[in-house]
Amino acid sequence: MQDLPIVLDRDGATPLAVQLADGLRAAAAGGALRPGDRLPSTRGLATTLRVSRTVTAAAYDQLLAEGWVTGRVGAGTFVTAVPGPAPAGPAAPAGPPPQAEPSVLDPGRPCVAALDPAMWRRAWRAAADPPPDDRPRADGLPAFHDAVTGHLLRHRGLTPPADTVLTTAGTSAAVAELARLLPAGATVAVEEPGYPRAVTALRAAGLRVVGVPVDDDGLVVDAVPAGCAAVYTTPAHQFPTAVRLSAARRVALVGRARAEDFLVIEDDYDGELRYDVAPLPLLAALAPGHVVHLGTASKILSPTLGVGWAVAPPAVVDAWRDLRARTGTRPSPAGQLVLTALAAHGDLSRHLRRLRRELRERRALVLDTARSAGWAAQGDPAGAHLVLRPPEGERAAIAAAAGRGVAVRGLADYHRDDPRTSGLVVGYAAGTRAELTAALAALVG
């Protein structure tokens, strides 16, 4: 790494993590890094560059999220992509690297094929009816709050107290805002493996992130270290292992939150999508004074809306409002108006019933395909992804699938440290049913 042309400007306005990520991309573009090259550990690189490990870990997380690297961040990170040769001609302004088209098996993509086109157009037309609003709405639109309150009551069994609902731009954006409300340098526990974007947002705010293992019952609550300011978790359908947090651990987690006075950030990114029983009760219903519930329209409708919601304790809501007043941050109203229109006449509930049917059948297709090939599967009957375990192992299966034109991620992509398990994280919501069938056939060979 000493031979790579990476220079950090410690007096510049650009954060060091951003400079480092830019430098690694530039090294790849110049040929100093090639696909398959192993990067040093976050700790080793931090020592070489004389920066904190927070800087190197945040840079690696960013490159992982962009798809430039893969593997076990901090313990075995490999370059997976470099840009192609630049065309001849005048130099273009610098910009972000081109992104590959996401795979049909990407667990992050929703099932937009289940959206009724007439319903979708009707909602957008209704959203355009109100005259333009000249008032800033830092909290979000009141009508959107009403729609969210009704949605949470019907589909998540939660009745938010008055004045505890805030509009967000989605769960990732909400985590980034919440991170700025916590004390600088505070410790936040996250699931390991877990959601890379949440980790990146927390680290970018200067917080210390500590991984807590996940097993078949979800987050291992006993392993949460003392002294945390917050715990980030995906209890309804853990990402990426697809398990749920058991009832006993739910009680244990909120019990510790009360006793130790820390905040639980409950990312309920796809909690409405369950296929065996009613959606599981929320942590926010068990301990409303210590839990921030986060929901999003991205997984049940489309990321086009760019909208989500938070239900938080009054003190958190007040601090959040103050942050937005000081920064001018506010969610865009367009997506709020569309979701409000969908909820107004029952279209949203009808869509959710249709979506659950579609995803239940797609999940069965994944399971049938995997088992016919002799692959094991893990995951609750919920959400839009499963973990598959091919006999040949994670790395060999990923390489074989890539050779057949199918991109798929392994659990190692979501580990910050040494992985304890391996498997393929397979989404089944994206694309058409025919595209999913073709991708699965290519995956198992």
Short mmCIF file of N, CA and C in Angstrom, two decimals, residues 221 245-253:
data_model
loop_
_atom_site.label_atom_id
_atom_site.label_comp_id
_atom_site.label_asym_id
_atom_site.label_seq_id
_atom_site.Cartn_x
_atom_site.Cartn_y
_atom_site.Cartn_z
N VAL A 221 -28.49 -10.41 22.33
CA VAL A 221 -28.63 -9.26 23.21
C VAL A 221 -27.59 -9.27 24.32
N LEU A 245 -35.94 -11.56 15.32
CA LEU A 245 -35.54 -11.49 16.71
C LEU A 245 -36.59 -12.20 17.56
N SER A 246 -36.15 -13.19 18.33
CA SER A 246 -37.10 -13.99 19.12
C SER A 246 -37.79 -13.14 20.18
N ALA A 247 -38.93 -13.65 20.66
CA ALA A 247 -39.70 -12.91 21.66
C ALA A 247 -38.89 -12.68 22.93
N ALA A 248 -38.15 -13.70 23.35
CA ALA A 248 -37.36 -13.56 24.58
C ALA A 248 -36.30 -12.47 24.42
N ARG A 249 -35.68 -12.42 23.25
CA ARG A 249 -34.64 -11.41 23.05
C ARG A 249 -35.24 -10.02 22.87
N ARG A 250 -36.45 -9.93 22.34
CA ARG A 250 -37.11 -8.62 22.27
C ARG A 250 -37.30 -8.06 23.67
N VAL A 251 -37.79 -8.91 24.55
CA VAL A 251 -38.01 -8.47 25.93
C VAL A 251 -36.68 -8.11 26.59
N ALA A 252 -35.65 -8.92 26.33
CA ALA A 252 -34.35 -8.65 26.93
C ALA A 252 -33.75 -7.35 26.41
N LEU A 253 -33.92 -7.08 25.13
CA LEU A 253 -33.34 -5.86 24.55
C LEU A 253 -34.00 -4.61 25.11
#
